[in-house]
Coordinates of C-alpha atoms in Angstrom, one line a residue:
M1 CA -25.6 -9.2 0.6
A2 CA -26.1 -10.4 -2.9
D3 CA -29.6 -11.7 -3.9
A4 CA -30.1 -14.4 -6.5
A5 CA -27.4 -17.0 -7.4
L6 CA -26.4 -17.8 -10.9
V7 CA -24.7 -21.2 -11.2
L8 CA -22.1 -21.4 -13.9
T9 CA -21.0 -24.5 -15.8
G10 CA -17.4 -23.4 -16.3
S11 CA -15.0 -20.6 -15.6
P12 CA -15.5 -17.6 -17.9
S13 CA -12.9 -16.7 -20.5
L14 CA -11.1 -13.5 -19.4
A15 CA -10.2 -12.1 -22.8
P16 CA -13.8 -11.3 -23.9
L17 CA -14.6 -9.9 -20.5
L18 CA -11.6 -7.5 -20.6
A19 CA -12.7 -6.4 -24.1
R20 CA -16.3 -5.9 -23.0
G21 CA -15.2 -3.9 -19.9
A22 CA -12.9 -1.7 -22.0
V23 CA -15.7 -0.9 -24.5
L24 CA -18.2 -0.1 -21.8
S25 CA -15.9 1.9 -19.6
P26 CA -16.4 5.3 -21.2
F27 CA -20.2 5.0 -20.6
K28 CA -19.9 4.4 -16.8
R29 CA -20.9 7.0 -14.3
P30 CA -19.3 6.0 -11.0
A31 CA -20.9 7.1 -7.7
P32 CA -21.0 5.5 -4.2
D33 CA -24.9 5.5 -4.3
A34 CA -25.1 3.9 -7.8
E35 CA -26.8 0.6 -8.3
F36 CA -24.6 -2.5 -8.6
P37 CA -25.1 -6.1 -9.6
R38 CA -26.6 -8.2 -6.8
T39 CA -26.2 -11.6 -8.3
R40 CA -23.9 -14.2 -6.7
L41 CA -21.9 -16.2 -9.3
V42 CA -21.4 -19.8 -8.2
L43 CA -19.1 -22.3 -9.9
P44 CA -19.3 -25.8 -8.4
G45 CA -17.0 -28.7 -8.9
L46 CA -14.0 -26.6 -9.9
R47 CA -10.7 -28.5 -10.2
V48 CA -7.3 -26.9 -10.3
D49 CA -5.2 -27.1 -13.5
L50 CA -2.0 -28.4 -11.9
A51 CA 0.3 -27.2 -14.7
R52 CA -1.0 -23.6 -14.4
L53 CA -0.7 -24.0 -10.6
A54 CA 3.0 -25.0 -10.9
A55 CA 3.7 -22.0 -13.2
Y56 CA 2.0 -19.7 -10.6
E57 CA 4.1 -21.2 -7.8
R58 CA 7.3 -20.7 -9.8
V59 CA 6.7 -17.1 -10.7
C60 CA 5.5 -16.2 -7.1
G61 CA 8.3 -18.1 -5.3
F62 CA 6.1 -20.8 -3.6
P63 CA 7.3 -24.3 -3.3
T64 CA 6.1 -26.5 -6.2
G65 CA 4.5 -29.9 -6.0
E66 CA 2.9 -29.5 -2.5
D67 CA -0.7 -30.7 -2.2
A68 CA -1.9 -27.5 -0.4
L69 CA -2.8 -24.5 -2.5
P70 CA -0.8 -21.3 -1.9
V71 CA -2.9 -18.9 0.2
T72 CA -3.3 -16.5 -2.6
Y73 CA -4.2 -18.9 -5.4
P74 CA -8.0 -19.0 -4.8
H75 CA -8.0 -15.3 -5.8
V76 CA -6.7 -16.5 -9.2
L77 CA -9.5 -19.1 -9.4
G78 CA -12.2 -16.5 -8.5
F79 CA -10.8 -13.7 -10.7
P80 CA -12.7 -14.7 -13.9
L81 CA -16.0 -14.6 -12.0
A82 CA -15.1 -11.2 -10.5
M83 CA -14.3 -9.9 -14.0
R84 CA -17.6 -11.2 -15.3
L85 CA -19.4 -9.0 -12.7
M86 CA -17.1 -6.0 -13.0
S87 CA -17.2 -6.0 -16.9
G88 CA -21.0 -6.1 -17.0
R89 CA -23.3 -3.2 -18.0
D90 CA -24.9 -3.2 -14.5
F91 CA -21.5 -2.6 -12.8
P92 CA -21.2 1.2 -12.4
L93 CA -17.4 1.5 -12.2
P94 CA -15.3 1.6 -15.4
L95 CA -13.1 -1.4 -15.8
L96 CA -10.4 0.7 -17.5
G97 CA -8.4 2.5 -14.8
L98 CA -9.9 0.5 -11.9
V99 CA -7.2 0.1 -9.2
H100 CA -7.0 -2.9 -6.8
T101 CA -6.3 -1.1 -3.5
S102 CA -6.5 -3.9 -0.9
I103 CA -7.3 -7.5 -0.1
T104 CA -8.0 -9.4 3.0
I105 CA -7.9 -13.2 3.1
T106 CA -9.1 -15.6 5.7
R107 CA -8.0 -19.2 5.2
H108 CA -9.8 -21.5 7.6
R109 CA -7.8 -24.6 6.7
A110 CA -5.4 -25.8 4.1
M111 CA -7.0 -26.5 0.7
P112 CA -5.8 -29.6 -1.3
A113 CA -4.7 -28.8 -4.8
T114 CA -6.3 -32.0 -6.1
G115 CA -9.7 -31.4 -4.5
A116 CA -13.0 -30.1 -6.0
H117 CA -14.0 -26.6 -4.9
E118 CA -17.1 -24.5 -5.1
L119 CA -16.5 -20.8 -5.8
T120 CA -18.9 -17.9 -5.0
V121 CA -18.2 -14.3 -6.0
Y122 CA -20.4 -11.3 -5.5
V123 CA -20.1 -7.5 -5.2
Q124 CA -20.7 -6.6 -1.5
G125 CA -21.2 -2.9 -2.1
L126 CA -19.9 0.5 -3.0
A127 CA -18.4 3.1 -0.7
P128 CA -17.2 6.7 -1.0
H129 CA -13.4 7.2 -1.2
R130 CA -11.6 10.6 -1.0
R131 CA -10.5 9.9 -4.6
G132 CA -13.7 8.5 -6.0
T133 CA -15.8 5.3 -5.4
E134 CA -14.6 2.0 -4.1
A135 CA -16.2 -1.4 -4.7
T136 CA -15.8 -4.4 -2.5
V137 CA -15.8 -7.8 -4.2
V138 CA -16.1 -11.0 -2.1
T139 CA -14.8 -14.4 -3.1
E140 CA -15.6 -17.6 -1.1
V141 CA -14.4 -21.1 -1.6
R142 CA -16.4 -24.0 -0.1
E143 CA -15.6 -27.7 0.4
D144 CA -18.5 -30.0 1.4
G145 CA -20.6 -26.9 2.0
D146 CA -18.1 -25.2 4.4
V147 CA -16.4 -22.0 3.7
V148 CA -12.6 -22.8 3.8
W149 CA -11.3 -19.6 2.2
E150 CA -12.7 -16.1 1.7
S151 CA -11.4 -12.8 0.6
R152 CA -12.5 -9.2 0.2
S153 CA -10.9 -7.0 -2.4
T154 CA -11.4 -3.3 -2.8
Y155 CA -11.3 -1.7 -6.3
L156 CA -11.1 2.1 -6.7
A157 CA -12.5 4.1 -9.6
R158 CA -11.0 7.6 -9.5
H159 CA -13.3 10.5 -10.2
R160 CA -14.2 14.0 -8.8
T161 CA -15.9 13.9 -5.5
R162 CA -17.7 16.5 -3.3
R163 CA -15.9 15.5 -0.2
P164 CA -13.3 18.0 1.0
A165 CA -9.7 17.2 0.2
E166 CA -7.6 15.8 3.0
A167 CA -5.3 18.3 4.6
P168 CA -1.7 18.2 3.3
R169 CA 1.3 17.3 5.5
E170 CA 3.1 20.5 6.4
G171 CA 5.6 21.5 3.8
T172 CA 4.8 18.6 1.4
G173 CA 1.5 19.4 -0.3
M174 CA 0.7 15.7 0.1
P175 CA -2.2 14.2 2.1
R176 CA -1.4 13.0 5.6
E177 CA -0.8 9.3 5.9
E178 CA 0.5 6.9 8.5
V179 CA 4.2 7.6 9.3
R180 CA 5.9 4.3 10.1
K181 CA 9.5 3.2 10.4
P182 CA 10.7 0.7 7.7
L183 CA 10.5 -2.9 8.8
P184 CA 13.9 -4.7 9.0
A185 CA 15.1 -5.6 5.6
V186 CA 15.0 -9.3 4.9
G187 CA 15.9 -9.3 1.2
E188 CA 16.5 -7.2 -1.9
W189 CA 14.7 -8.5 -5.0
R190 CA 15.7 -7.6 -8.5
L191 CA 12.5 -7.9 -10.6
A192 CA 12.9 -8.8 -14.3
E193 CA 11.1 -7.0 -17.1
D194 CA 9.0 -10.1 -17.9
V195 CA 7.6 -10.7 -14.4
G196 CA 4.2 -9.2 -15.5
R197 CA 4.0 -11.4 -18.6
R198 CA 5.0 -14.5 -16.6
Y199 CA 2.4 -13.8 -13.9
A200 CA -0.2 -13.0 -16.6
A201 CA 0.4 -16.4 -18.3
A202 CA 0.0 -18.2 -14.9
S203 CA -2.9 -16.3 -13.6
G204 CA -4.8 -15.2 -16.7
D205 CA -4.8 -11.5 -15.7
R206 CA -3.5 -9.9 -18.9
N207 CA -4.2 -6.3 -18.1
P208 CA -2.0 -4.4 -20.6
I209 CA -0.4 -2.2 -17.9
H210 CA 1.5 -5.3 -16.8
L211 CA 2.7 -6.7 -20.1
H212 CA 4.9 -4.2 -22.0
P213 CA 6.2 -0.7 -21.7
L214 CA 4.3 0.4 -24.8
T215 CA 0.9 -0.7 -23.5
A216 CA 1.6 0.6 -20.1
R217 CA 2.4 4.0 -21.5
L218 CA -1.1 4.2 -22.9
F219 CA -2.4 4.3 -19.3
G220 CA 0.2 6.8 -18.0
F221 CA 3.0 4.5 -16.7
P222 CA 6.5 4.9 -17.9
R223 CA 7.1 1.1 -17.9
A224 CA 5.1 -2.0 -17.2
I225 CA 4.1 -2.5 -13.6
A226 CA 3.9 -5.6 -11.5
H227 CA 0.5 -7.1 -10.6
G228 CA -0.5 -6.2 -7.1
M229 CA -1.5 -9.8 -6.4
W230 CA 2.0 -10.9 -7.6
T231 CA 3.6 -8.6 -5.0
V232 CA 1.5 -9.9 -2.1
A233 CA 2.0 -13.5 -3.2
R234 CA 5.7 -13.0 -3.5
C235 CA 5.8 -11.5 0.0
L236 CA 3.7 -14.4 1.5
A237 CA 5.9 -17.0 -0.2
A238 CA 8.9 -15.5 1.6
H239 CA 7.1 -14.9 4.8
G240 CA 5.2 -18.2 5.1
T241 CA 1.6 -18.7 6.3
P242 CA 0.0 -21.1 8.8
A243 CA -2.7 -23.4 7.6
S244 CA -5.4 -21.3 9.3
C245 CA -4.6 -17.6 9.0
H246 CA -5.8 -14.1 8.2
V247 CA -3.9 -11.9 5.7
R248 CA -4.3 -8.2 5.0
A249 CA -2.5 -6.3 2.3
E250 CA -2.7 -2.7 1.0
F251 CA -1.4 -1.8 -2.4
R252 CA 0.2 1.6 -2.0
A253 CA 2.2 2.4 -5.1
P254 CA 3.0 0.6 -8.4
V255 CA 6.2 -1.4 -8.8
L256 CA 7.8 -0.6 -12.1
L257 CA 9.4 -3.4 -14.2
P258 CA 12.3 -4.0 -14.3
G259 CA 13.2 -2.7 -10.8
T260 CA 14.6 -3.4 -7.4
V261 CA 12.5 -3.6 -4.2
T262 CA 13.3 -4.3 -0.6
Y263 CA 11.3 -6.9 1.3
G264 CA 10.9 -6.2 5.0
A265 CA 9.2 -8.3 7.7
Q266 CA 8.8 -8.4 11.4
D267 CA 6.3 -10.0 13.9
G268 CA 3.8 -10.9 11.2
R269 CA 4.1 -7.6 9.3
F270 CA 5.6 -7.3 5.9
E271 CA 6.2 -4.7 3.3
L272 CA 7.8 -3.9 -0.1
R273 CA 9.8 -0.6 -0.4
G274 CA 11.5 1.0 -3.3
R275 CA 13.9 3.9 -3.8
E276 CA 14.0 6.4 -1.0
D277 CA 11.8 4.0 1.1
R278 CA 8.8 4.5 -1.1
I279 CA 6.1 2.1 0.2
H280 CA 4.7 -0.2 -2.5
L281 CA 2.9 -2.7 -0.3
T282 CA 2.1 -3.1 3.4
G283 CA 0.5 -6.1 5.1
D284 CA 0.3 -8.6 7.9
V285 CA -0.4 -12.2 8.4
Y286 CA -1.3 -14.0 11.6
P287 CA -2.8 -17.4 12.7
T288 CA -6.5 -17.7 13.4

């Protein structure tokens, strides 16, 4: 658990945090046993900007104008606090190249869009990963002192490790992974080239890999890629979520923009697949 709490008077501005994280990234030395920030950032009395919320709902496919927040929107509210922690000198993983690998969300009850919320964000810990080091960042939302929404996001910094490589699948040279049949196709979505820019404007997450082919190429992508949190939000908008629910999603492969993906769903499970059934996202949602 985190130690001391630092109470903020407002949500941090993301642009300076992204710049600071980029500047400090070359000096980071990631390792699973590294020290990490123990401070809990707390932002009380937060109210939702309804215009930005409506833009978020439109780009993600949620109904607009409803009083309840979409199940993924508190992640957007907490993201600036998470970025403040992850862009700091005392966070051991480089912000540049950090990959959002998974998120779990528990919503205990529907959250009104017009209410006042208290956010708490902290780094829960670091763990070894076969490709590097993974950090877990926790976000909590409280109303009248009660936790009404919470999430755990994992972020991977790739680097050399001393752990033995996972044995390859026979004949492929690729690591073994779960073999699963495709879920029944529910829809085929054609994604426009500007999805990343539209989501960035609504969420504030202006990572250059999502904005334009030229900036994406600087990080090794042939084209801009969709935000992982956009892909899970779009799936949940199509799937629907009960007021009290648990969501899990794993980001498996980037979605290039523009592009076409297949949305599949069955019995609480959902996924996004691309060409040749390449898995981009897997997840599930169920009532609690």
